[in-house]
CSV table of C-alpha atoms and ligand atoms in Angstrom, one decimal:
chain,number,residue,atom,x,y,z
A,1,UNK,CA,43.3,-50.2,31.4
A,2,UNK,CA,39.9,-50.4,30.4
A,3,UNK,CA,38.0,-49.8,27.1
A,4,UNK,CA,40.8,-49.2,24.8
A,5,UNK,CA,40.0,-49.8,21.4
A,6,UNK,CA,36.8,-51.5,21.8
A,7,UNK,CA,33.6,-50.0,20.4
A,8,UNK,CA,31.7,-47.3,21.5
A,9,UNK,CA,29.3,-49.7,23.2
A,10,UNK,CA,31.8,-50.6,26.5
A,11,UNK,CA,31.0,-47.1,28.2
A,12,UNK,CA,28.5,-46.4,30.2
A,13,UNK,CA,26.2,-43.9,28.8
A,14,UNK,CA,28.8,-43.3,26.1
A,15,UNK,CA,31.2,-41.0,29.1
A,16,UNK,CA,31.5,-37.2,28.4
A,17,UNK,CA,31.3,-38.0,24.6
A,18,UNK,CA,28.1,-36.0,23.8
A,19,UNK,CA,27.5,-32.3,24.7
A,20,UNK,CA,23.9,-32.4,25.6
A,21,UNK,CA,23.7,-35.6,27.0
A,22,UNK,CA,25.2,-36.6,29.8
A,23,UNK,CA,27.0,-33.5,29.7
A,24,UNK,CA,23.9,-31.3,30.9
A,25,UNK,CA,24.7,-29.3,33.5
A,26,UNK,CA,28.1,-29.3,33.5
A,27,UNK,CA,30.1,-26.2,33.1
A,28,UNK,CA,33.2,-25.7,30.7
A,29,UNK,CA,35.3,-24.8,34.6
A,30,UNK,CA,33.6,-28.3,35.9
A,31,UNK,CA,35.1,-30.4,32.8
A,32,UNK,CA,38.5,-28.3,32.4
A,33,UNK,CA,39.0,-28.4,36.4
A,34,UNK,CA,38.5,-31.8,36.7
A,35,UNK,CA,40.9,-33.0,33.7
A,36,UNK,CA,43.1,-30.6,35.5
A,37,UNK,CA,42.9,-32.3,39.0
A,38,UNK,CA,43.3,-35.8,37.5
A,39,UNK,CA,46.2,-34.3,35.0
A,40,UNK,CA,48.0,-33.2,38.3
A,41,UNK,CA,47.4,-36.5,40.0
A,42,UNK,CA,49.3,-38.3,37.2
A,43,UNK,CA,52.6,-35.8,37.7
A,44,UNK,CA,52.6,-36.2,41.5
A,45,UNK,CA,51.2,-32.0,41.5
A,46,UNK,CA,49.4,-30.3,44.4
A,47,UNK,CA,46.6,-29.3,42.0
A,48,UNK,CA,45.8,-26.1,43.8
A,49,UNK,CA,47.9,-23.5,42.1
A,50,UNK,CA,46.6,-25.2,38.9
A,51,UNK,CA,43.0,-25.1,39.4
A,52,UNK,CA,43.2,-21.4,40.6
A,53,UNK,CA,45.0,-20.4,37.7
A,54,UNK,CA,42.8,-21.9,35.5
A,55,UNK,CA,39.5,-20.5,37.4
A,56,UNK,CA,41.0,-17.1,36.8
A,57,UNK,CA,41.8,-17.5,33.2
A,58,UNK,CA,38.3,-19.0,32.2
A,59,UNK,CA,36.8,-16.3,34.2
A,60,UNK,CA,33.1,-15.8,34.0
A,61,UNK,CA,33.4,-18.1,30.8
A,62,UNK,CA,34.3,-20.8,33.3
A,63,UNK,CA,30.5,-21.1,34.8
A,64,UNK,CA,29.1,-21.1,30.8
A,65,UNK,CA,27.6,-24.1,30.3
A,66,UNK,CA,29.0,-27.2,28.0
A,67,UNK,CA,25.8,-27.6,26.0
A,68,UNK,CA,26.1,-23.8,24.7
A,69,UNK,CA,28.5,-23.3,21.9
A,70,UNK,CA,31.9,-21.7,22.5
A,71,UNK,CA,31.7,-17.9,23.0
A,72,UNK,CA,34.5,-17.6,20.7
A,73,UNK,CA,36.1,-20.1,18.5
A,74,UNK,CA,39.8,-19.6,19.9
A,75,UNK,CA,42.2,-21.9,17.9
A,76,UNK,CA,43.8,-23.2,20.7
A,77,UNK,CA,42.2,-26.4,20.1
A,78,UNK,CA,40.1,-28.1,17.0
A,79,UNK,CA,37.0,-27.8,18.8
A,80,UNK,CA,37.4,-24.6,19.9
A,81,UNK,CA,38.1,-25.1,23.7
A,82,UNK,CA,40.9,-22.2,24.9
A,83,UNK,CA,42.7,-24.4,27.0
A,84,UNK,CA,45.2,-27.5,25.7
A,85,UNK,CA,47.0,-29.9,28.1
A,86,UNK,CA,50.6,-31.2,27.6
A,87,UNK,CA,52.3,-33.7,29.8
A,88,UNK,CA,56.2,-32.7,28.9
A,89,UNK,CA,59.0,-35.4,29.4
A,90,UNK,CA,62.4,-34.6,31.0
A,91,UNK,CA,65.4,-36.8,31.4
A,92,UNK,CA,65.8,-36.9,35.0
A,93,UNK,CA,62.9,-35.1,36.2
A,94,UNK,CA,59.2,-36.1,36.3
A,95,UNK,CA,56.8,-35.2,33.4
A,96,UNK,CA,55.6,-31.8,33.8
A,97,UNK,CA,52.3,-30.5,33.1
A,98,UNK,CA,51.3,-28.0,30.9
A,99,UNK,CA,48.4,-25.6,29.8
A,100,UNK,CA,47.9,-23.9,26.7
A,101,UNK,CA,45.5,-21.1,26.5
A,102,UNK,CA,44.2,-18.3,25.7
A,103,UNK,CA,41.8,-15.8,27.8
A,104,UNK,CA,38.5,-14.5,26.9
A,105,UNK,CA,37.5,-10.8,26.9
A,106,UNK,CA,33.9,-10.2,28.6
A,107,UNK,CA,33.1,-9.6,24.4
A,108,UNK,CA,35.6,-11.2,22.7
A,109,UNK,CA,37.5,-10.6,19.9
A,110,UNK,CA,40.7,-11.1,18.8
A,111,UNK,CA,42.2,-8.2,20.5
A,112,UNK,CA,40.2,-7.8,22.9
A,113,UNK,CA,41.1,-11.5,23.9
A,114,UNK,CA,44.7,-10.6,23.9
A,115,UNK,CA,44.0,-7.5,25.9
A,116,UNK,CA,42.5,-9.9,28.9
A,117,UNK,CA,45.2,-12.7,28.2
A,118,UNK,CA,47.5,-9.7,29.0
A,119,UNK,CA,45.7,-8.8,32.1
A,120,UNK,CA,45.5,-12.4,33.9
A,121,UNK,CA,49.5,-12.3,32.6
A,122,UNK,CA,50.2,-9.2,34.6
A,123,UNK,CA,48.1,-10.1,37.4
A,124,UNK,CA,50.4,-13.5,37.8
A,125,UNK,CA,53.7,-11.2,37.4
A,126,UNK,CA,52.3,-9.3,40.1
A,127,UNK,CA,51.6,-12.3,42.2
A,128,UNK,CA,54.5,-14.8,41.1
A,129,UNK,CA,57.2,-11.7,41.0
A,130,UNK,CA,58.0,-12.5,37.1
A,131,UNK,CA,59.7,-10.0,34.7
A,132,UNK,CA,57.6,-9.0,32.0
A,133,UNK,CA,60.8,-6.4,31.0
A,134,UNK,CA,61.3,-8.2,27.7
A,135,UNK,CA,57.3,-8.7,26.9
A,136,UNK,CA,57.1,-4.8,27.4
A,137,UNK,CA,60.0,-4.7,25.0
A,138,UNK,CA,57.9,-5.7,22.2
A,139,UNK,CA,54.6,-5.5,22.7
A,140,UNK,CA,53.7,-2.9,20.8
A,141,UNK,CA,54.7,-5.0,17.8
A,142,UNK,CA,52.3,-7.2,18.2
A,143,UNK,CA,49.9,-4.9,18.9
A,144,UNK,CA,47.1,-3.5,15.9
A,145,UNK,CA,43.3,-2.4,16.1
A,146,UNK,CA,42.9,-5.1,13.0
A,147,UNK,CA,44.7,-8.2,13.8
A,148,UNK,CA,44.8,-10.3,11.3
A,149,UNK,CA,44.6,-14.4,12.1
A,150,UNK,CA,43.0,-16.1,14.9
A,151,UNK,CA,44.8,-14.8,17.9
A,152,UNK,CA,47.3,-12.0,19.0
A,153,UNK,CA,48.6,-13.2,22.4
A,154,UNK,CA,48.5,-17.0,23.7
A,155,UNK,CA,50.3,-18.2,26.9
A,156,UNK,CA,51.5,-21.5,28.8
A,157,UNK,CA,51.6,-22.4,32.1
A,158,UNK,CA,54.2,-25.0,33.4
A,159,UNK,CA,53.9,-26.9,36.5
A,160,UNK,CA,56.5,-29.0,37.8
A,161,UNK,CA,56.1,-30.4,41.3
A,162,UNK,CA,57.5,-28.2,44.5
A,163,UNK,CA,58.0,-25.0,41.9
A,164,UNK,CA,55.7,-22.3,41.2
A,165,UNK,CA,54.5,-22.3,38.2
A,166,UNK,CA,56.4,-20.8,34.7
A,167,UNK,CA,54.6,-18.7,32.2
A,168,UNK,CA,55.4,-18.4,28.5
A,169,UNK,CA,53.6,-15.9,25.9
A,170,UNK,CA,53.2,-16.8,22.6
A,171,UNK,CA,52.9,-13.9,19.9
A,172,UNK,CA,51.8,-14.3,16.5
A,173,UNK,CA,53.7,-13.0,14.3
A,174,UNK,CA,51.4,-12.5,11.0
A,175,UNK,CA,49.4,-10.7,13.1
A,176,UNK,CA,50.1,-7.6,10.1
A,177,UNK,CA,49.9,-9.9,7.4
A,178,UNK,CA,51.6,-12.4,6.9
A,179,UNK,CA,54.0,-11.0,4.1
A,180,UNK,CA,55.0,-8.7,7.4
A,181,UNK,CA,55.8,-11.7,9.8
A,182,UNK,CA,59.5,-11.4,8.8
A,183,UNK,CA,59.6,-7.7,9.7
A,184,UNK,CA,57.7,-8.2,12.9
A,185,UNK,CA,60.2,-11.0,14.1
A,186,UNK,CA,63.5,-9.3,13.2
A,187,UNK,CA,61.9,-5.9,15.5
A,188,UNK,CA,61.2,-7.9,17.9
A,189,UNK,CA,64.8,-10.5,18.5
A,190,UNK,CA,67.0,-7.1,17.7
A,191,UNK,CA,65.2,-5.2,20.2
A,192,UNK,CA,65.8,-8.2,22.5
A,193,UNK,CA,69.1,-8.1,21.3
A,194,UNK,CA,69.2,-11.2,19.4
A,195,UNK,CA,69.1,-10.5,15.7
A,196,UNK,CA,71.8,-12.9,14.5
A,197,UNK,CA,70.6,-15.4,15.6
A,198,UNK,CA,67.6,-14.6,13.5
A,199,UNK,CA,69.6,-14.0,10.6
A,200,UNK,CA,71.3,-17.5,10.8
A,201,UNK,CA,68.5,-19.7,11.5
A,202,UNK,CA,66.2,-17.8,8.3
A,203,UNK,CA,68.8,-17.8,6.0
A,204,UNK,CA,69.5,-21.8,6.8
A,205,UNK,CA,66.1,-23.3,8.1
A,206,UNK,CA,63.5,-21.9,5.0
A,207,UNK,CA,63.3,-23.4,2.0
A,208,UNK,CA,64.2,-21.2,-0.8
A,209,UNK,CA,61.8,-18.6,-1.6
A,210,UNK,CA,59.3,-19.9,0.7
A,211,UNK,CA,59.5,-17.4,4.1
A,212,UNK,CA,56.3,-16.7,5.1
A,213,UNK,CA,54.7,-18.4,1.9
A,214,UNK,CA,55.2,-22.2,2.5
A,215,UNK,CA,58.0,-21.6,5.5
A,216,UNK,CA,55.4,-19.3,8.0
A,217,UNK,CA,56.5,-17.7,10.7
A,218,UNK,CA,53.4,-18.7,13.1
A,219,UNK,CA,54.7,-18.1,16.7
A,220,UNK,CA,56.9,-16.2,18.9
A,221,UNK,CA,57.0,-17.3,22.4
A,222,UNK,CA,59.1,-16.0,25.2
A,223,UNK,CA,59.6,-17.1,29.1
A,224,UNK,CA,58.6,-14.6,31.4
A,225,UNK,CA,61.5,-14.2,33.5
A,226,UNK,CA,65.0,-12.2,33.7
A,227,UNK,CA,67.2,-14.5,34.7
A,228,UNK,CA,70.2,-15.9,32.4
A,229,UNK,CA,68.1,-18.7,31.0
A,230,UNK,CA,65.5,-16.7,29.5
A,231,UNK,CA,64.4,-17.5,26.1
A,232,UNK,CA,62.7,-16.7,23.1
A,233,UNK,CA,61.6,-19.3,20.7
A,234,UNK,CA,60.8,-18.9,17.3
A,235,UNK,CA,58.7,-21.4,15.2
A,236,UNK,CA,58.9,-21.9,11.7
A,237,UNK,CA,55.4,-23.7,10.2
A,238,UNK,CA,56.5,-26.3,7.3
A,239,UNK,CA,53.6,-26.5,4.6
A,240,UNK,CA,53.7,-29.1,2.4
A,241,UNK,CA,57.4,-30.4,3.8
A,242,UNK,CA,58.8,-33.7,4.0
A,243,UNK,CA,60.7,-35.1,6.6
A,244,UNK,CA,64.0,-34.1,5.5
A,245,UNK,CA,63.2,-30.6,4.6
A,246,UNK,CA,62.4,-30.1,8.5
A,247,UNK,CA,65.7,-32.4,9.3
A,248,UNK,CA,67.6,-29.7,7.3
A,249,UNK,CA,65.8,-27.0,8.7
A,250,UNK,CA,66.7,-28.2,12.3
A,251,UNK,CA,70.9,-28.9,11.5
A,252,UNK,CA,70.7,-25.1,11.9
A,253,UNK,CA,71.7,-25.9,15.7
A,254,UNK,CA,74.7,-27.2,17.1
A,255,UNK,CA,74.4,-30.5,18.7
A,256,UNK,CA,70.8,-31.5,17.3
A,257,UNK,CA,71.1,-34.7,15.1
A,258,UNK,CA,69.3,-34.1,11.9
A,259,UNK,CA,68.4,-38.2,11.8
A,260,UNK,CA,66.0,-38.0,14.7
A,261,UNK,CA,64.1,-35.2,13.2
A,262,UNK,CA,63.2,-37.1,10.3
A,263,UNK,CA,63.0,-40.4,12.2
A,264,UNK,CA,60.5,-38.6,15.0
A,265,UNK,CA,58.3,-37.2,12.2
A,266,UNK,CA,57.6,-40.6,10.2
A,267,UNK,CA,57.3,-42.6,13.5
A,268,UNK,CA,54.5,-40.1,14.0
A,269,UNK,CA,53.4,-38.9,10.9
A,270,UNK,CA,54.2,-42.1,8.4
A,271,UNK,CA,53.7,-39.4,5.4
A,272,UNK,CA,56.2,-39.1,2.8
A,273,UNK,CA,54.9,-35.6,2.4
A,274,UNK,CA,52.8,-33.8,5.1
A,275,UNK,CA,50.0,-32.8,2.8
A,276,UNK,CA,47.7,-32.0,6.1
A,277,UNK,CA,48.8,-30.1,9.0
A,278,UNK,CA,51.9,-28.5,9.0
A,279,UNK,CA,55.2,-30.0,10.5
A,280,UNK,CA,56.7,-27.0,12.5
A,281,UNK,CA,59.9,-26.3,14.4
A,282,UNK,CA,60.6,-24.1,16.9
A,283,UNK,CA,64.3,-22.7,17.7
A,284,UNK,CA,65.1,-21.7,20.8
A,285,UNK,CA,67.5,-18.4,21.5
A,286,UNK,CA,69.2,-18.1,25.2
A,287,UNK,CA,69.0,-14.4,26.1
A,288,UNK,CA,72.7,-13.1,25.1
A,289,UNK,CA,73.2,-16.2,22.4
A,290,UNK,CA,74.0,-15.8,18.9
A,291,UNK,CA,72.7,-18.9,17.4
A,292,UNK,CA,70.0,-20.6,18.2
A,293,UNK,CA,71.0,-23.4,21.0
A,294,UNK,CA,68.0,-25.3,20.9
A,295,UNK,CA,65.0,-27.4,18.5
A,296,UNK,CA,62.2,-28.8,18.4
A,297,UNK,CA,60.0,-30.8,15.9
A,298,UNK,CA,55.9,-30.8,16.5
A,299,UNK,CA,54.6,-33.2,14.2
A,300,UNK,CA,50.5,-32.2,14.0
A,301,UNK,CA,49.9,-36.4,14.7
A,302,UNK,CA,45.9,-36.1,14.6
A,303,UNK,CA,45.8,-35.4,11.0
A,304,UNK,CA,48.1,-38.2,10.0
A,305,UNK,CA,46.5,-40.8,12.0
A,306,UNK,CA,42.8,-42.9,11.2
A,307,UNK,CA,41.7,-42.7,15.0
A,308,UNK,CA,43.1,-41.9,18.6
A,309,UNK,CA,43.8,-45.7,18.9
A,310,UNK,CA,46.3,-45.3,15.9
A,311,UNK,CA,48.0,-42.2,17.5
A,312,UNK,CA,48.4,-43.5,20.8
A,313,UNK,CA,50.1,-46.8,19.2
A,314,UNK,CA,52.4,-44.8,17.6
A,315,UNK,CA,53.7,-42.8,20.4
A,316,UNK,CA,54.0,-45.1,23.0
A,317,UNK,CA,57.0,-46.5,21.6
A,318,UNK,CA,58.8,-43.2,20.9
A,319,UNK,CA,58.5,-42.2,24.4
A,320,UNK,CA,60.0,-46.1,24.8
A,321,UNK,CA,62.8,-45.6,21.9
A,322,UNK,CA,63.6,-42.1,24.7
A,323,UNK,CA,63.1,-44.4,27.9
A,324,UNK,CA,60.5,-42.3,29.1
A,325,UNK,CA,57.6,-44.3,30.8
A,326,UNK,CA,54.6,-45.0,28.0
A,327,UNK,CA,52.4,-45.3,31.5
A,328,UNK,CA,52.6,-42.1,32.1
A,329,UNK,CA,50.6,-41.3,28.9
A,330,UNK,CA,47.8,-43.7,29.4
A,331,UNK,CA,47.2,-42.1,32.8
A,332,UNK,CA,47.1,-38.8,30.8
A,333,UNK,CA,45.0,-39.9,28.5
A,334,UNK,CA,42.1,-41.7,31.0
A,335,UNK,CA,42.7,-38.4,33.2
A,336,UNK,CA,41.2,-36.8,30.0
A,337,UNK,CA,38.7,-38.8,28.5
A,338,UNK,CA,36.6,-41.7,29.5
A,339,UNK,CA,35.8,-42.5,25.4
A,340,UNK,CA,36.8,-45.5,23.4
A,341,UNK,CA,39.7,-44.3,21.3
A,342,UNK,CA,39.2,-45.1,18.2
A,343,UNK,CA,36.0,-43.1,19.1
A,344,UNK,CA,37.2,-40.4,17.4
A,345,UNK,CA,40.7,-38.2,16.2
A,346,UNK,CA,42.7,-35.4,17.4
A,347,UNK,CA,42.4,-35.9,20.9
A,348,UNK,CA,46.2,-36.5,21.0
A,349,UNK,CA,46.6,-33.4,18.8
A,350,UNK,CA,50.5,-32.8,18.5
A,351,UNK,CA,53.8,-34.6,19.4
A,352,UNK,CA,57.4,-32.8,19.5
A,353,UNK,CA,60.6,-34.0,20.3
A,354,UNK,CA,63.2,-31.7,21.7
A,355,UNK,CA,66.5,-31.6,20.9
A,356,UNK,CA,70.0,-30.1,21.7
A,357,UNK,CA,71.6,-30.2,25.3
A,358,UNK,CA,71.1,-31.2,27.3
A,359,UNK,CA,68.9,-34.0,26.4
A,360,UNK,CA,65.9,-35.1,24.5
A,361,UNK,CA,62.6,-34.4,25.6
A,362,UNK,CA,59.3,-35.5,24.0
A,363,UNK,CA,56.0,-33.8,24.5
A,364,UNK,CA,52.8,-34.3,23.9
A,365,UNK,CA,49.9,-32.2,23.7
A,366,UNK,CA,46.0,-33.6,25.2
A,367,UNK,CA,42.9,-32.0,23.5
A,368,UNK,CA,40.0,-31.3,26.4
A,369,UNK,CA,37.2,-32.2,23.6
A,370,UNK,CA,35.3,-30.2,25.9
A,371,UNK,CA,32.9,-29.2,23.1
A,372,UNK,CA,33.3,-31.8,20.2
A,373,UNK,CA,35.2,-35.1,19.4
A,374,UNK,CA,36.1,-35.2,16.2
A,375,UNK,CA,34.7,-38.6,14.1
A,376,UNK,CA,37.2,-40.8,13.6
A,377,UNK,CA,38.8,-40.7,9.7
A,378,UNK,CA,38.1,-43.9,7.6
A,379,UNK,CA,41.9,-44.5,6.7
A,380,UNK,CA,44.5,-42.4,8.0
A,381,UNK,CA,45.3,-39.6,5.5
A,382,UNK,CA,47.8,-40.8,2.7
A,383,UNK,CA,50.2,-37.7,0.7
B,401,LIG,N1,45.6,-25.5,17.5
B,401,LIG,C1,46.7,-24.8,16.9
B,401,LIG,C2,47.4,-25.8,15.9
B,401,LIG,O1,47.2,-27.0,16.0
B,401,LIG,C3,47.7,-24.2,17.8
B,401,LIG,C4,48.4,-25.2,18.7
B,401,LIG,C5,48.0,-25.7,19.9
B,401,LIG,C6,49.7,-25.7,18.5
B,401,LIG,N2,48.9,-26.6,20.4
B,401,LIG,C7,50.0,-26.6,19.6
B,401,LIG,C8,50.7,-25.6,17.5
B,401,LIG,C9,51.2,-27.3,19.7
B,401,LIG,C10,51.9,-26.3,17.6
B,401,LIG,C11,52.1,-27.2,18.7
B,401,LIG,O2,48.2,-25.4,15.1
């Protein structure tokens, strides 16, 4: 590999680091589409299905150009690009490769947003033959002429080789207020029929007194298919937490060792308190399950970290200490960015482990910096 962690001087023309200059021309579909194509390469993906889904979900946006400034400021990502990559380990399996994003109305807004990230959703049911039975279920809930927060209705897109792709929705629950995100979640799981689960995993996982003050409710995803597998998953956002209060929070489910939860998040966050972005878990309920049967830590790595350098030196032994293959991520990386890394922070923007059977998994989630690169921090952020 070439260029990592020397100065900004070893590029060429200092690569796609600055909108407006070598960047000129180039269209946000151009930069996405050919992350994309080089993301796929690294997975062993036919990048076709990809690069037309993603053409369709940037729509006319797609052909703005990089130099103007983002037509909305979705939250997706830091700098404000609507589309996040992930490169998802599996034991057994190769990585698979992930999008998150959210779809721009011809004049955005929030709703308005979710309204079109809605219509490219139906479009794919149509197309793919998914069930969008339980997102029907409970849309409504999530629906308001004054959202409140940065987004209504996200989704994901998951590409494994020699599969069509999968497609999760991500609600926000404090889309009423937060003070109404409990409300909003218990509709939603008993009117999927999963209420107890809900029950259990609150009434364990929060810290006293602290739902949806410290302990926020800030997502509600569910897979959009019918079959037996089909699940919702609920994340919990930890302000202010230490490692063990999310180790606690994540004993909630059978067969998920509370050890590696706090181990993961100071590998990754070397905090003693996580003062900066939140720490957040995400439970996972099987359609017809009573308790939740799966976790997942995200620890938020870019604002614990000095640089991408820093970040990148951290992970690449946890996905060693889980015997995935650290390659994998540099090719992820370089099929992102041509910049130095310690260029700038947040381009590796989150890592999560998963936990519960059958195995661990580890993701972790590739800003585009299609608009901005964040300058790098002088010293990585101390609680
Ligand atoms: N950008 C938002 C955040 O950092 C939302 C988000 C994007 C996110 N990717 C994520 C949240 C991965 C958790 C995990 O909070």
């Amino acid at each position: 590999m070439v260029g990592r962690g020397g100065g900004s001087g070893d590029r060429a023309a200092g690569g796609c680091r600055k909108t407006g200059v070598v960047m000129q021309g180039l269209t946000v579909l151009d930069r996405l589409g050919s992350q994309l194509r080089r993301l796929c390469d690294v997975v062993g993906m036919d990048p076709e299905a990809p690069l037309r889904l993603l053409t369709e979900l940037l729509g006319e946006h797609g052909s703005r150009p990089l130099t103007e400034p983002p037509v909305w400021p979705s939250d997706v990502a830091d700098d404000h690009t609507p589309v996040e990559f992930s490169i998802a380990w599996n034991e057994g399996e190769p990585p698979a490769l992930r999008i998150l994003a959210e779809a721009f109305a011809p004049v955005p807004s929030v709703r308005a947003n979710a309204l079109a990230t809605d219509e490219f959703l139906r479009a794919q049911a149509a197309r793919y033959g998914l069930s969008t039975r339980r997102l029907d279920a409970i849309r409504d809930l999530f629906d308001t002429a004054t959202p409140h927060g940065d987004f209504v209705l996200w989704i994901s897109l998951v590409f494994r080789n020699g599969r069509p792709p999968e497609f999760k929705v991500y609600f926000n629950p404090e889309v009423h207020g937060p003070e109404h995100s409990p409300a909003v979640v218990e509709q939603a799981l008993d009117r999927l029929g999963l209420a107890e689960a809900y029950t259990r995993m609150v009434s364990h996982a929060v810290r006293p007194g602290e739902l949806a003050r410290a302990d926020r409710l800030t997502f509600f995803a569910l897979d959009l298919h019918d079959g037996p597998q089909a699940r919702v998953k609920l994340y919990l956002s930890h302000h202010d937490a230490q490692a063990g209060d999310v180790a606690r929070a994540a004993a909630v489910v059978d067969g998920v060792d509370p050890e590696l939860v706090t181990e993961f998040c100071e590998l990754a966050g070397r905090a003693e308190r996580f003062t900066g972005r939140p720490l957040i878990g995400s439970y996972t309920i099987t359609q017809g399950a009573e308790r939740p049967n799966g976790y997942s830590v995200y620890v938020p790595i870019r604002s614990y970290v000095g640089d991408d350098r820093e970040a990148r030196e951290r992970v690449l032994p946890m996905l060693a200490r889980y015997r995935f293959d650290p390659a994998v991520l540099d090719r992820a990386i370089d099929a992102v960015t041509d910049r130095p890394l310690d260029d700038g922070v947040g381009l590796i923007a989150h890592v999560s482990l998963r936990l519960g059977p059958p195995r661990p998994g580890m993701t972790v989630y590739l800003s585009a910096e299609a608009y901005q690169v964040q300058p790098p921090r002088p010293l990585p952020m101390l609680a």
